[in-house]
Coordinates of C-alpha atoms in Angstrom, one line a residue:
X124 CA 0.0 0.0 0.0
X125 CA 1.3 3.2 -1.1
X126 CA 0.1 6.9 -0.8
X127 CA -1.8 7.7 -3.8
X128 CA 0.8 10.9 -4.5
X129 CA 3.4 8.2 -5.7
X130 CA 1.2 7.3 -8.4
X131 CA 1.2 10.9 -9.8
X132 CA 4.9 11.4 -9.6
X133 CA 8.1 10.1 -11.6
X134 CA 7.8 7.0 -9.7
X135 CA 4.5 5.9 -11.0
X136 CA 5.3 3.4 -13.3
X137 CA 7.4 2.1 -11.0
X138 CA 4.5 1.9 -8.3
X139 CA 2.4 0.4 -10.7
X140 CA 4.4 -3.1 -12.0
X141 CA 5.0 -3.3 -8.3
X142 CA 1.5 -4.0 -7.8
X143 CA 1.3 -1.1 -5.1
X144 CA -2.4 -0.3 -3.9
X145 CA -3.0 3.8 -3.8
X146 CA -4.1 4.7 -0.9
X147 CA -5.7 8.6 0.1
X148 CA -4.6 9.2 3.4
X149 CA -6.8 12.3 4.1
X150 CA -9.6 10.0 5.1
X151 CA -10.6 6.2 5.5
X152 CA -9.9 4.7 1.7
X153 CA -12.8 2.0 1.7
X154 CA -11.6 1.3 -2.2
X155 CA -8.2 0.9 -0.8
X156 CA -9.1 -1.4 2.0
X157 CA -11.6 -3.4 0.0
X158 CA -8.4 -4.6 -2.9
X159 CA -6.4 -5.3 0.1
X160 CA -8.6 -7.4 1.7
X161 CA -9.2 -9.2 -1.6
X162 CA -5.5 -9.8 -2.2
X163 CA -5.3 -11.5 1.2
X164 CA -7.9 -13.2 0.8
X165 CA -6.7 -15.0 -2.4
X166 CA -3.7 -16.1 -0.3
X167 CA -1.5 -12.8 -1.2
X168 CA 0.6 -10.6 0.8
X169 CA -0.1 -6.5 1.4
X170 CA 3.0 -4.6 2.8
X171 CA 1.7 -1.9 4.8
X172 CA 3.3 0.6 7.8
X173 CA 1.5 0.0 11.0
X174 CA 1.9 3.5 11.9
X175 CA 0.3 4.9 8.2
X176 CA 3.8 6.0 6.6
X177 CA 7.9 5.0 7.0
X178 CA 9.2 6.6 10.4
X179 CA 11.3 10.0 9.2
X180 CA 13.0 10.6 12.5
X181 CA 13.7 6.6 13.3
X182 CA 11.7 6.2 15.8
X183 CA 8.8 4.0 16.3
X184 CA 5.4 5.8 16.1
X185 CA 1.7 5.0 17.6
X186 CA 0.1 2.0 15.1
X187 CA -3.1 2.9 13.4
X188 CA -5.6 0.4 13.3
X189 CA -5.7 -0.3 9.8
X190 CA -3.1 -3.2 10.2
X191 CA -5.9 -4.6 13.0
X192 CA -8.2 -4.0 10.4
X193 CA -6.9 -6.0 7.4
X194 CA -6.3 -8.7 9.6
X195 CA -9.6 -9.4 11.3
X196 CA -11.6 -8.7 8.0
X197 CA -9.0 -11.0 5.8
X198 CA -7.8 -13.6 8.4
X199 CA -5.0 -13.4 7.1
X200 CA -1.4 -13.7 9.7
X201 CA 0.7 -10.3 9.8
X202 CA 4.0 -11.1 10.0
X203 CA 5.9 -8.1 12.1
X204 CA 9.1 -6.7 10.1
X205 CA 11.4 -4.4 11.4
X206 CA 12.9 -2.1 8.9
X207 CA 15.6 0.1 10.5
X208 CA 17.5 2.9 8.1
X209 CA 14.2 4.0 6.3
X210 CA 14.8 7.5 7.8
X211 CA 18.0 8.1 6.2
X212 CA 16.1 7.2 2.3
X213 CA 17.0 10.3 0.0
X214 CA 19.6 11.8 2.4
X215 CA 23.4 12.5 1.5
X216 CA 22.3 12.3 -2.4
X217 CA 22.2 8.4 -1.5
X218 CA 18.8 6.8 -2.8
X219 CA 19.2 3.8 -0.4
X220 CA 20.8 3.7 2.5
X221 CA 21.6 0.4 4.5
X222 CA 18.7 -1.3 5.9
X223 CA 18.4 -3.7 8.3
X224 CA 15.3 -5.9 8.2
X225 CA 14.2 -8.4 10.7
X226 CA 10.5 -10.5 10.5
X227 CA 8.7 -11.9 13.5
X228 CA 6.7 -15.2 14.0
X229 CA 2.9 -14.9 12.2
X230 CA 0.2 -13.7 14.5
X231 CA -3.3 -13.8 13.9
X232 CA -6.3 -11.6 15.0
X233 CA -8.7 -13.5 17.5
X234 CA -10.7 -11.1 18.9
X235 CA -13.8 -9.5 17.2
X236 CA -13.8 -7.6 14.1
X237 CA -15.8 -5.2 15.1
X238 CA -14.8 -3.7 18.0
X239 CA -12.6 -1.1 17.4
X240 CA -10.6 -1.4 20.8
X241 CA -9.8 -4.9 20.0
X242 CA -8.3 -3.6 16.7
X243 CA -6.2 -0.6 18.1
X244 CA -4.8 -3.5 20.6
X245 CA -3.9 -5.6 18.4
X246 CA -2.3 -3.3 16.0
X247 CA -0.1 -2.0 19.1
X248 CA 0.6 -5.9 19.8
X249 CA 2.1 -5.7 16.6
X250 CA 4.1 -2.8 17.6
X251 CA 5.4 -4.2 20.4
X252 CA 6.3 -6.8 18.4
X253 CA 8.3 -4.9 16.3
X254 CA 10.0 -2.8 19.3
X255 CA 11.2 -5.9 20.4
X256 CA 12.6 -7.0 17.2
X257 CA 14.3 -3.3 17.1
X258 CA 16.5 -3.8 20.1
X259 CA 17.7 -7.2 19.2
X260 CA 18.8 -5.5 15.9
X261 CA 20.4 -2.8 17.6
X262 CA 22.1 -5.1 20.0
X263 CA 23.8 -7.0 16.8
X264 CA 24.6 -4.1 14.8

């Protein structure tokens, strides 16, 4: 899932044969969340940022329920992945800089779907997650 202002830009073609989903970001994108689900529902993965965008300072932000979301309306597993180094994209003239990735065990939604409590929780589980994952990074690098 991508903000839909990538698909206007240089980049759009790029965006496009990735298979990238626009997404509007000034409101909930129903059209958005519907392909999504669809996707996962056919057995196929969705990349998204818990938080609604890549971290620019490198910290980790407050999740938005959307990830909650796409996994109690799929069923589908989100598996965690760290990213570290996405804040440093596009700085120093350097396109990439050195990531370091790490993926968690699969963990599924259980609680119910509509409730929106149990959907922020579970999205910050998956934070947590992730925080965790972050330190043992940090503690190799």
């Amino acid at each position: 899932m991508a903000k839909r202002e990538y698909f206007d830009g240089a980049l759009a073609p790029l965006f496009k044969w990735a298979g990238c989903i626009p997404v509007n970001r000034d409101g909930f994108d129903a059209a958005a969340v519907r392909r999504a689900i669809k996707i996962l529902k056919r057995g196929g993965a969705v990349g998204i940022f818990p938080e609604g965008t890549r971290s620019k300072d490198g910290r980790l932000h407050k999740a938005e329920a959307g990830v909650g979301l796409l996994a109690a309306m799929s069923g589908a597993p989100v598996v965690p992945a760290c990213i570290v180094g996405t804040d440093r994209i596009m700085q120093h003239g350097g396109f990439l800089p050195k990531l370091r990735i790490m993926y968690g065990e699969p963990m599924h939604f259980t609680g119910d779907k509509r409730d929106k409590e149990q959907l922020a929780a579970f999205s910050q589980e998956i934070m947590a997650h992730i925080a965790a994952m972050r330190e043992e990074i940090e503690k190799i690098s």
